[in-house]
mmCIF file of C-alpha atoms in Angstrom:
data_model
loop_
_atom_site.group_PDB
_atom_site.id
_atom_site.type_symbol
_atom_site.label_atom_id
_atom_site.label_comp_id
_atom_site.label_asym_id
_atom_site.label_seq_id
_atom_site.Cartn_x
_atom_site.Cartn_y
_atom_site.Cartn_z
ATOM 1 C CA UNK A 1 128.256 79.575 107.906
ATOM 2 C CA UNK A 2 130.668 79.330 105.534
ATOM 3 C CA UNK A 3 133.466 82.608 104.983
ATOM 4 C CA UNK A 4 132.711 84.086 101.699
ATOM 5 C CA UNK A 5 129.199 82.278 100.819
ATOM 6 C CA UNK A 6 126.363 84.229 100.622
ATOM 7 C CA UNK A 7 123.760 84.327 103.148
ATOM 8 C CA UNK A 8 120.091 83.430 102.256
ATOM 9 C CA UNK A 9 118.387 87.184 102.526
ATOM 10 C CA UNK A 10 115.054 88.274 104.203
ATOM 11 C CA UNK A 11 113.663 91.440 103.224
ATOM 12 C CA UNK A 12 115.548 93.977 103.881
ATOM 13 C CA UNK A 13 112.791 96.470 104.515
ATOM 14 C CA UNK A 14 112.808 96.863 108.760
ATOM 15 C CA UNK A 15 112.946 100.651 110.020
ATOM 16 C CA UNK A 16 115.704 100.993 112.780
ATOM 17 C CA UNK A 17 113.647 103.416 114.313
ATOM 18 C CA UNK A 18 110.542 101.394 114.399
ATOM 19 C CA UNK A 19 112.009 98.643 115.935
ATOM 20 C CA UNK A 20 113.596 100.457 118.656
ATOM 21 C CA UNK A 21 109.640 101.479 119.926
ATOM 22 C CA UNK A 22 109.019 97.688 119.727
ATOM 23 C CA UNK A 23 109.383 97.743 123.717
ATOM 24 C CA UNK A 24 112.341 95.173 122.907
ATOM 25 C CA UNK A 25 115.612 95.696 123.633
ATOM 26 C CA UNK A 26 117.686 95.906 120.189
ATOM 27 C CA UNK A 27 121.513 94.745 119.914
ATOM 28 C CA UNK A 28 123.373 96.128 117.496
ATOM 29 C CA UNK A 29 126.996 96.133 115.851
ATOM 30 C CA UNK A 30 129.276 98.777 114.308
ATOM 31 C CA UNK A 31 132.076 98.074 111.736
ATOM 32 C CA UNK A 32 134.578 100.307 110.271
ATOM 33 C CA UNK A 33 135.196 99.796 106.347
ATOM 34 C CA UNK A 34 138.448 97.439 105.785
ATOM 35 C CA UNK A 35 141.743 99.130 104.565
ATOM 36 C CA UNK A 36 144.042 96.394 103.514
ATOM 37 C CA UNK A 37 142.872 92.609 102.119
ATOM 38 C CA UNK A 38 143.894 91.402 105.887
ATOM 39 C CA UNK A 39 141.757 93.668 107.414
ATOM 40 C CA UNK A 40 139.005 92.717 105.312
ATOM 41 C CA UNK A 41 139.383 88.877 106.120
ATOM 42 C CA UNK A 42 138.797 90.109 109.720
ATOM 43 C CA UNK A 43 136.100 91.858 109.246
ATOM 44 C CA UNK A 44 134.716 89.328 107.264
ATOM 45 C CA UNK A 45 134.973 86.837 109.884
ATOM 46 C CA UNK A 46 133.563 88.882 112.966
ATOM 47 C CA UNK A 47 130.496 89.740 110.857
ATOM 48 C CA UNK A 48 129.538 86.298 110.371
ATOM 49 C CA UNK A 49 130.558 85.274 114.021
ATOM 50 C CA UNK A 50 128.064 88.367 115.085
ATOM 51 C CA UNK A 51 125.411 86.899 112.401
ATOM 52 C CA UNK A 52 125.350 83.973 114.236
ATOM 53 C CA UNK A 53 124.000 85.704 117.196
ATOM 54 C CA UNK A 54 121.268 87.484 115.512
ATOM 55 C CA UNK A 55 121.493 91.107 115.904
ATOM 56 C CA UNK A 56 119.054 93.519 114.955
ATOM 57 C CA UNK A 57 121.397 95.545 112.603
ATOM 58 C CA UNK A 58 124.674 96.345 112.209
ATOM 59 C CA UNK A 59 126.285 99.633 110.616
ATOM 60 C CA UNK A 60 129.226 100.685 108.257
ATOM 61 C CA UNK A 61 130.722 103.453 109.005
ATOM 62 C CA UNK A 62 131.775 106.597 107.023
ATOM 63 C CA UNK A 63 135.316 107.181 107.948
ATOM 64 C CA UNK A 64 137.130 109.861 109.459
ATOM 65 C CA UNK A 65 136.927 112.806 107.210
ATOM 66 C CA UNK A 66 135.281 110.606 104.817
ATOM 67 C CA UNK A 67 138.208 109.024 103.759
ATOM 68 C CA UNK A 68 136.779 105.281 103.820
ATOM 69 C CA UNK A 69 133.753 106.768 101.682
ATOM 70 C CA UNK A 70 133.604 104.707 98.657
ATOM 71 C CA UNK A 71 134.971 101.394 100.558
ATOM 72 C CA UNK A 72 131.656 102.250 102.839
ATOM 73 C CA UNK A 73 129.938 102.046 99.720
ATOM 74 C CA UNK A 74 131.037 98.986 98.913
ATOM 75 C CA UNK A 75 131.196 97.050 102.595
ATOM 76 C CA UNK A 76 127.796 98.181 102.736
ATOM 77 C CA UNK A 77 126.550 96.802 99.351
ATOM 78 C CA UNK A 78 128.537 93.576 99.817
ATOM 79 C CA UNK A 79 126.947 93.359 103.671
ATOM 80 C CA UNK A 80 123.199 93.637 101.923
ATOM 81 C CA UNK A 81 124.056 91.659 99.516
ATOM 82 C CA UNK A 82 125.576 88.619 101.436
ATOM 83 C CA UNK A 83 124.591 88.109 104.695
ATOM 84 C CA UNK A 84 121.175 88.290 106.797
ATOM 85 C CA UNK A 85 121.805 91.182 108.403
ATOM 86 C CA UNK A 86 119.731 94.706 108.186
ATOM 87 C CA UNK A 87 122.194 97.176 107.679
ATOM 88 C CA UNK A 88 122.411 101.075 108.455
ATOM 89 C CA UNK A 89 125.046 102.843 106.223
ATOM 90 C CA UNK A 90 126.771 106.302 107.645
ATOM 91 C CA UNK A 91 126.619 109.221 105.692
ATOM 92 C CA UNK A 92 128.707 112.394 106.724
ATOM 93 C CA UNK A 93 128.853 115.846 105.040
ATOM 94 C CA UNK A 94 132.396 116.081 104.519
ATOM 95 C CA UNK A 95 133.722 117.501 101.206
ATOM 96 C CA UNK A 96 130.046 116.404 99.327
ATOM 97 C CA UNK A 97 128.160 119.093 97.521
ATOM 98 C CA UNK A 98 124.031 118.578 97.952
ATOM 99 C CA UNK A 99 124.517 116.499 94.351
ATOM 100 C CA UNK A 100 126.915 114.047 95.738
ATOM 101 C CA UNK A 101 124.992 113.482 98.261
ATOM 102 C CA UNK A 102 121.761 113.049 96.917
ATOM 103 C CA UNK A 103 123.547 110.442 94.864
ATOM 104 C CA UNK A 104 124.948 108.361 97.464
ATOM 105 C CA UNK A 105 121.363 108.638 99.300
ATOM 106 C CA UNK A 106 119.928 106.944 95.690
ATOM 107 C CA UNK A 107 122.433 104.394 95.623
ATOM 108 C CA UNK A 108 121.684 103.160 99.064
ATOM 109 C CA UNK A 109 118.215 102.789 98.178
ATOM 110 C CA UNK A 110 119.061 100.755 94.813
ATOM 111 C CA UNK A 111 120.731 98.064 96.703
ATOM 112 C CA UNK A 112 118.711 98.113 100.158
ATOM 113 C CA UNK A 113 120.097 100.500 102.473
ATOM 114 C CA UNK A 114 116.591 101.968 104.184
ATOM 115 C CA UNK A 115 118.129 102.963 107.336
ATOM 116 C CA UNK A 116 120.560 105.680 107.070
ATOM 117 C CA UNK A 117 122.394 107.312 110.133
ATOM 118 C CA UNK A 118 123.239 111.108 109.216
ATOM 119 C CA UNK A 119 126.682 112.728 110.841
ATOM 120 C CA UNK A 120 127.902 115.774 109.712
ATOM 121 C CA UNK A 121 131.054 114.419 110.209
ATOM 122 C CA UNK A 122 134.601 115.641 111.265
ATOM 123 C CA UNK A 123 136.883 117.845 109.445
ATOM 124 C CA UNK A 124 139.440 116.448 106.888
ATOM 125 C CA UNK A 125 142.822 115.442 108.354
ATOM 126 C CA UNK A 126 141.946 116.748 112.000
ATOM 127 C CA UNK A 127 139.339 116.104 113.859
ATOM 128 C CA UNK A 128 139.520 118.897 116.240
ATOM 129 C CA UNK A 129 140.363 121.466 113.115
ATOM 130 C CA UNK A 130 137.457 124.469 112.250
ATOM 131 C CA UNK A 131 134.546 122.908 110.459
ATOM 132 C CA UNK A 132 134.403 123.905 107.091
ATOM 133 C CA UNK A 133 131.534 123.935 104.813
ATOM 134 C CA UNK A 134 131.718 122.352 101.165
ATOM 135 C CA UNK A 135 130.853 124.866 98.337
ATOM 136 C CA UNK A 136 127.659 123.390 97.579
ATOM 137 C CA UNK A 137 127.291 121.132 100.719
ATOM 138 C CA UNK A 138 125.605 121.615 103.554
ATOM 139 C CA UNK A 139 126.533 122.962 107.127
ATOM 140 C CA UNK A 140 124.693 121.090 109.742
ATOM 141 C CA UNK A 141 123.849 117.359 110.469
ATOM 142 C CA UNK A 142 119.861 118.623 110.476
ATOM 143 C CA UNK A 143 120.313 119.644 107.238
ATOM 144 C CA UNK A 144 121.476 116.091 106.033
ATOM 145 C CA UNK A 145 118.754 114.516 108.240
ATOM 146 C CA UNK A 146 116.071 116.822 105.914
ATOM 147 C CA UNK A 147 117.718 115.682 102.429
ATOM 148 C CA UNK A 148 117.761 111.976 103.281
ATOM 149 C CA UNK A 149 113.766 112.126 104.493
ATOM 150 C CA UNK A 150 112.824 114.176 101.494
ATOM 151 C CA UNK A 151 114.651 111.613 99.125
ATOM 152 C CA UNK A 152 112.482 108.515 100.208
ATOM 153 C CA UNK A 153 111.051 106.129 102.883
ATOM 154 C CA UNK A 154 114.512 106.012 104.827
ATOM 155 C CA UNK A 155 114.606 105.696 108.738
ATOM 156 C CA UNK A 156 117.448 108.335 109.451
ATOM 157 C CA UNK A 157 119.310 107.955 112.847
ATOM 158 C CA UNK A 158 121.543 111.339 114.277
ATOM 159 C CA UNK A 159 124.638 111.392 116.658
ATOM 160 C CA UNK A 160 124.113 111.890 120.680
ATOM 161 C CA UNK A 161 126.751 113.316 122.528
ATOM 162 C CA UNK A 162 126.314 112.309 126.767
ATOM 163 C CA UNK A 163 128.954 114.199 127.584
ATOM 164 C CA UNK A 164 128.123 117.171 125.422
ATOM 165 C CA UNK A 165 129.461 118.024 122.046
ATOM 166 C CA UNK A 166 132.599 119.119 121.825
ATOM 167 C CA UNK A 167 131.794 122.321 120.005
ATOM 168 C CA UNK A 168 129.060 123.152 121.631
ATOM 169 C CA UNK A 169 129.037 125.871 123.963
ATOM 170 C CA UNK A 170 127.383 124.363 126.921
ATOM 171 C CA UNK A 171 125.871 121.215 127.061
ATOM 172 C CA UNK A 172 121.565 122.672 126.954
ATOM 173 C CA UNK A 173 123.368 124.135 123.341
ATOM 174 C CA UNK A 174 124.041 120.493 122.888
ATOM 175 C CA UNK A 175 120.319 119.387 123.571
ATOM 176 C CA UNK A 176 118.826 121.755 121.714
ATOM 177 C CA UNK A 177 120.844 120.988 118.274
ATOM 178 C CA UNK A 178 119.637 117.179 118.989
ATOM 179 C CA UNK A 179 116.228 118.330 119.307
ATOM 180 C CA UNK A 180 116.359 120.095 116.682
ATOM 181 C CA UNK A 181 117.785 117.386 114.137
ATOM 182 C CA UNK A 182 114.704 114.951 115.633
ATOM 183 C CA UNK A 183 111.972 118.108 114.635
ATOM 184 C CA UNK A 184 114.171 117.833 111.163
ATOM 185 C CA UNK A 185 112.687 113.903 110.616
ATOM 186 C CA UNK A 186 115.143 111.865 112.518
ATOM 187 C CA UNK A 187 113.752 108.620 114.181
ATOM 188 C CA UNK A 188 116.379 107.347 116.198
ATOM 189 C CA UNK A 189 119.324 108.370 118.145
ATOM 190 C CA UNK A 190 123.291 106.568 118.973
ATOM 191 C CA UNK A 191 125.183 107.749 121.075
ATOM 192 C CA UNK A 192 128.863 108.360 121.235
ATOM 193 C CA UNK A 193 130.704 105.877 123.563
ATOM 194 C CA UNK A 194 130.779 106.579 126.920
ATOM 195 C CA UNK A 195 131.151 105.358 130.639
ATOM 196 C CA UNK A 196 128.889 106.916 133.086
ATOM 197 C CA UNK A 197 125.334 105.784 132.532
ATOM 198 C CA UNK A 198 124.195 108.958 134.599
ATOM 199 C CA UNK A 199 125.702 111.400 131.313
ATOM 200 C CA UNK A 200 123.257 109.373 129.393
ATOM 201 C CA UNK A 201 120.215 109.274 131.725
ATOM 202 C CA UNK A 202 120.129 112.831 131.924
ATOM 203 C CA UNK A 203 120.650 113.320 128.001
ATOM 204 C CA UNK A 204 117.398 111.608 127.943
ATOM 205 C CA UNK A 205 115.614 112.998 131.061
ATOM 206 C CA UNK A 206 116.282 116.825 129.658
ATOM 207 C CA UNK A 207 115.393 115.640 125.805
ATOM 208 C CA UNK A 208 112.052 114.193 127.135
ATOM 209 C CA UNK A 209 111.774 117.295 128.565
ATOM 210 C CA UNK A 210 112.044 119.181 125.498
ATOM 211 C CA UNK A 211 109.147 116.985 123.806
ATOM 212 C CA UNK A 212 111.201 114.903 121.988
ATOM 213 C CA UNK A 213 110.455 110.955 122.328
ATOM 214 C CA UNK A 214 112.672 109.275 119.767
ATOM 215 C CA UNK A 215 114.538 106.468 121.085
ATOM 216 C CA UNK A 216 118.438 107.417 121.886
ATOM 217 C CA UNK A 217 120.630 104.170 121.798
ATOM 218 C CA UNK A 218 123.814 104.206 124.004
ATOM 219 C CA UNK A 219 126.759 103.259 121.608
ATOM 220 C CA UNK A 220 128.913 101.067 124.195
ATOM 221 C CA UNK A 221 132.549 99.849 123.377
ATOM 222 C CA UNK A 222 134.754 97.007 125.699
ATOM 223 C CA UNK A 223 137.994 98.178 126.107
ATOM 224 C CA UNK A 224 140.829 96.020 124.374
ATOM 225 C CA UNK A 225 143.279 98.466 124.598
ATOM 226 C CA UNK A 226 144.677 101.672 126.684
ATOM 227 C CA UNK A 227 146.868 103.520 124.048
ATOM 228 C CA UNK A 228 143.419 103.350 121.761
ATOM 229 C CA UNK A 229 140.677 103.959 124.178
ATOM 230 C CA UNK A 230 142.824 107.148 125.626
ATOM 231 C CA UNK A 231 143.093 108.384 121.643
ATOM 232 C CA UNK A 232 139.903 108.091 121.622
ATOM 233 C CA UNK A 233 139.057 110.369 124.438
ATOM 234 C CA UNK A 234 141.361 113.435 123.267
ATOM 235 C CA UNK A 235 140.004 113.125 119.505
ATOM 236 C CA UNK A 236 136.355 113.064 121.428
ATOM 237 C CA UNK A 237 136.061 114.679 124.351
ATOM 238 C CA UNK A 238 134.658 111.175 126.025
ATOM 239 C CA UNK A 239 135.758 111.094 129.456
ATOM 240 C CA UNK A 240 137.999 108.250 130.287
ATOM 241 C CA UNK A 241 137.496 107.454 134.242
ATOM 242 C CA UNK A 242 140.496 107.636 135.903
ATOM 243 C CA UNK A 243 139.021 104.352 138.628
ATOM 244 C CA UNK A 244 139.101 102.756 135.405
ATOM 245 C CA UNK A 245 142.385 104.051 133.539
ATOM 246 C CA UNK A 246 144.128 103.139 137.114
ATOM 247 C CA UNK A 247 142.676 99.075 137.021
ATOM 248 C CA UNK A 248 143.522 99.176 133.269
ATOM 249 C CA UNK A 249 147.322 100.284 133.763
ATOM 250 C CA UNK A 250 147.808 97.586 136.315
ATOM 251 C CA UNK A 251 147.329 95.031 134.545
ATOM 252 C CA UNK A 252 148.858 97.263 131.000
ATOM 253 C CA UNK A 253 151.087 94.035 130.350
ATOM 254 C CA UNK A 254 147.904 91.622 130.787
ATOM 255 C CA UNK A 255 146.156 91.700 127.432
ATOM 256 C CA UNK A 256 143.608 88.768 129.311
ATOM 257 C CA UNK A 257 143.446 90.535 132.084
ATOM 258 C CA UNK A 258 142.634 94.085 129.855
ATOM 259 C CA UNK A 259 140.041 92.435 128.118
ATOM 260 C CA UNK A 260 138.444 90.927 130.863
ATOM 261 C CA UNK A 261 137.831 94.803 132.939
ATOM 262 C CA UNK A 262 136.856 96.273 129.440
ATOM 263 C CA UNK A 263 133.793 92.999 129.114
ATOM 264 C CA UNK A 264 133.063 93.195 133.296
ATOM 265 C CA UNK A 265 132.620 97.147 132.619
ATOM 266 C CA UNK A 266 131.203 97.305 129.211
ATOM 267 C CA UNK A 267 128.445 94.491 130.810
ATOM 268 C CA UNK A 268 127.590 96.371 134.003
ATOM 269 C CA UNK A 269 126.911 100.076 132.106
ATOM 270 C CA UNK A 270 124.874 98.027 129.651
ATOM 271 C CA UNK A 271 122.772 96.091 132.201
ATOM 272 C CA UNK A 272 122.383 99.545 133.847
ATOM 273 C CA UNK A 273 121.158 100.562 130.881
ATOM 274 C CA UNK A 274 118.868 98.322 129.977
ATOM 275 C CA UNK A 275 117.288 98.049 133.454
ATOM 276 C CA UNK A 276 116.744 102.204 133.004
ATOM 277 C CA UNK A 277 114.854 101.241 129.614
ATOM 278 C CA UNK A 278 117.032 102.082 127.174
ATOM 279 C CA UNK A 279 115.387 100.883 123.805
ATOM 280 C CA UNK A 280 118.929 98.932 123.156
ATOM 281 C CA UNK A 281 122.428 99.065 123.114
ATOM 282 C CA UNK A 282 124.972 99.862 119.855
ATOM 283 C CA UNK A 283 128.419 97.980 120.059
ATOM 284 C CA UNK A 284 131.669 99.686 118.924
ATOM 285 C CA UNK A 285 133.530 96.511 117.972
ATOM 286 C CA UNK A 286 136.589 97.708 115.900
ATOM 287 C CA UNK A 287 136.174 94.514 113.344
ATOM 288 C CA UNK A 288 137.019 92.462 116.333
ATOM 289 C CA UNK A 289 133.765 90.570 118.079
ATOM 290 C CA UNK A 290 135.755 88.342 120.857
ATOM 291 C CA UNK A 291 134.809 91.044 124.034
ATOM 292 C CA UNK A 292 131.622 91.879 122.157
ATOM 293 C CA UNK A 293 130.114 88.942 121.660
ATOM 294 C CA UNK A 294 131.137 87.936 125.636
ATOM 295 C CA UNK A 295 129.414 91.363 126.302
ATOM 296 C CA UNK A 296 126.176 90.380 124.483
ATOM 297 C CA UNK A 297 125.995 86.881 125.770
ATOM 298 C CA UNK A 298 126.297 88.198 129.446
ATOM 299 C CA UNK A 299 123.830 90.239 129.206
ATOM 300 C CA UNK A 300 121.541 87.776 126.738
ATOM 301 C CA UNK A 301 122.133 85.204 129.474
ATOM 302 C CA UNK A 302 124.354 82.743 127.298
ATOM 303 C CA UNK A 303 121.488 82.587 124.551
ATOM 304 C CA UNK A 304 122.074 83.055 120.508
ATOM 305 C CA UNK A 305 119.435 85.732 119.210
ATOM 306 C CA UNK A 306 116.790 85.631 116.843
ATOM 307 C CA UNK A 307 116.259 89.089 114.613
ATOM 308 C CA UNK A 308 112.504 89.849 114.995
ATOM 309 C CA UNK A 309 112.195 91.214 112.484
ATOM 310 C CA UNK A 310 113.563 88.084 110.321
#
């Protein structure tokens, strides 16, 4: 395919959350709206290297603090509008009134957008600052989940935390908000990145528990990169394994040799996964698709994909 030609389109009309209780394993990519015209080029190119391997859906995301919001907007639009792919669009609280937000939820249905994944979304500037409600917003993520469902035939996907949420008090606190945003209309579930497949396994032992049955994705990421994947952790709350952190360091100066722990890793939790019958896996790729796409073809067994629901 050629950079910067449009895709032929199929309907864009799939449910995320009806495709995950298919009983086939969905693959799935996550992007991060570009900030400079390089940036762009990248992601440009890494979304039609993934195309090529036929992924179920792929996401924009919001932004920390919402600051990407109206380049999410338009990566989204321009996503729809160009390439094959069935695209989920974030949507976070932050600093939107119920109006704004009802009008972003309208937009995404003029050009497409039917799946939606609903974050309440960090605070402005830092992450780990007192949440703050917008005069005129809303509070909590099941609140969001409520207005998207009662503004038209979206499939709405919520945030799972493994490892508990941060904020939460204890981690049954933690399950019970989840539940609660599924009782609120949510179909579908991603998870936060994370490393030990037993954190998610009993996130969806103890929601099964609870009566819930919507399909929880694990959101995996390869590590490319220490410095980033430790950020990550304090602005979080992930755990980063220190077995892991120790085989990373020694080979810190070893970009190759980084990459290829972070794909050996990233494949092992996800066949782990998979085998326990998780309904798919969600890829963190940071624009980039090199590890990702090794990830997906180890565990796809060397084969391109075909979307389904094409």
């Amino acid at each position: 395919m050629t950079l910067g030609v449009a895709s032929v389109m199929p309907q864009q009309t799939a449910k995320i959350g009806d495709l995950l209780r298919s009983g086939t394993p969905r693959f799935s990519f996550e992007m991060f709206p570009p900030r400079s015209e390089k940036d762009e080029a990248t992601l440009w190119r890494t979304l039609r290297n993934l195309e090529q391997l036929g992924p179920d859906y792929v996401s924009v995301t919001y932004g920390q603090g919402g600051k990407t919001r109206d380049k999410t907007i338009e990566t989204t639009d321009r996503v729809i509008s160009e390439t094959t792919l069935l695209t989920m669009a974030h949507l976070t609280a932050v600093d939107h009134t119920v109006s704004e937000l009802r009008n972003l939820i309208g937009h995404f249905a003029n050009v497409g957008a039917r799946n939606i994944l609903a974050l309440r979304g960090d605070p402005p500037g830092d992450p780990q600052g007192e949440w703050v409600k917008c005069p005129g917003g809303i509070e909590h993520a099941r609140e969001l989940v409520e207005l998207i469902k009662t503004s038209g035939d979206f499939s709405v996907g919520v945030a799972a935390f493994p490892e508990g949420h941060p904020r939460d008090v204890d981690w049954e606190t933690g399950v019970r908000h989840f539940v609660e945003k599924c009782r609120a209309g949510a179909d579908f579930a991603i998870t936060q990145i994370f490393f030990d497949a037993e954190d998610y396994l009993r996130l969806r032992d103890a929601v099964a528990a609870a009566g819930c049955d919507v399909p929880i994705v694990p959101g995996i990421m390869p590590v490319t990169n220490i410095k980033q994947i430790e950020r990550f952790a304090v602005l979080t709350g992930m755990v980063f394994p220190e077995d892991l952190a120790e085989r990373l360091r020694a080979v810190e100066d070893d970009r190759d040799a980084i990459r290829d722990i972070g794909v050996e890793v990233a494949t092992d939790l996800g066949r782990r996964l998979l085998d326990e019958g998780a309904p798919g896996l969600h890829f963190t790729t940071l624009n980039h698709s090199r590890s990702t796409r090794r990830v997906w073809q180890n565990l796809n067994g060397g084969k391109r994909g075909t979307r389904a629901h094409a």
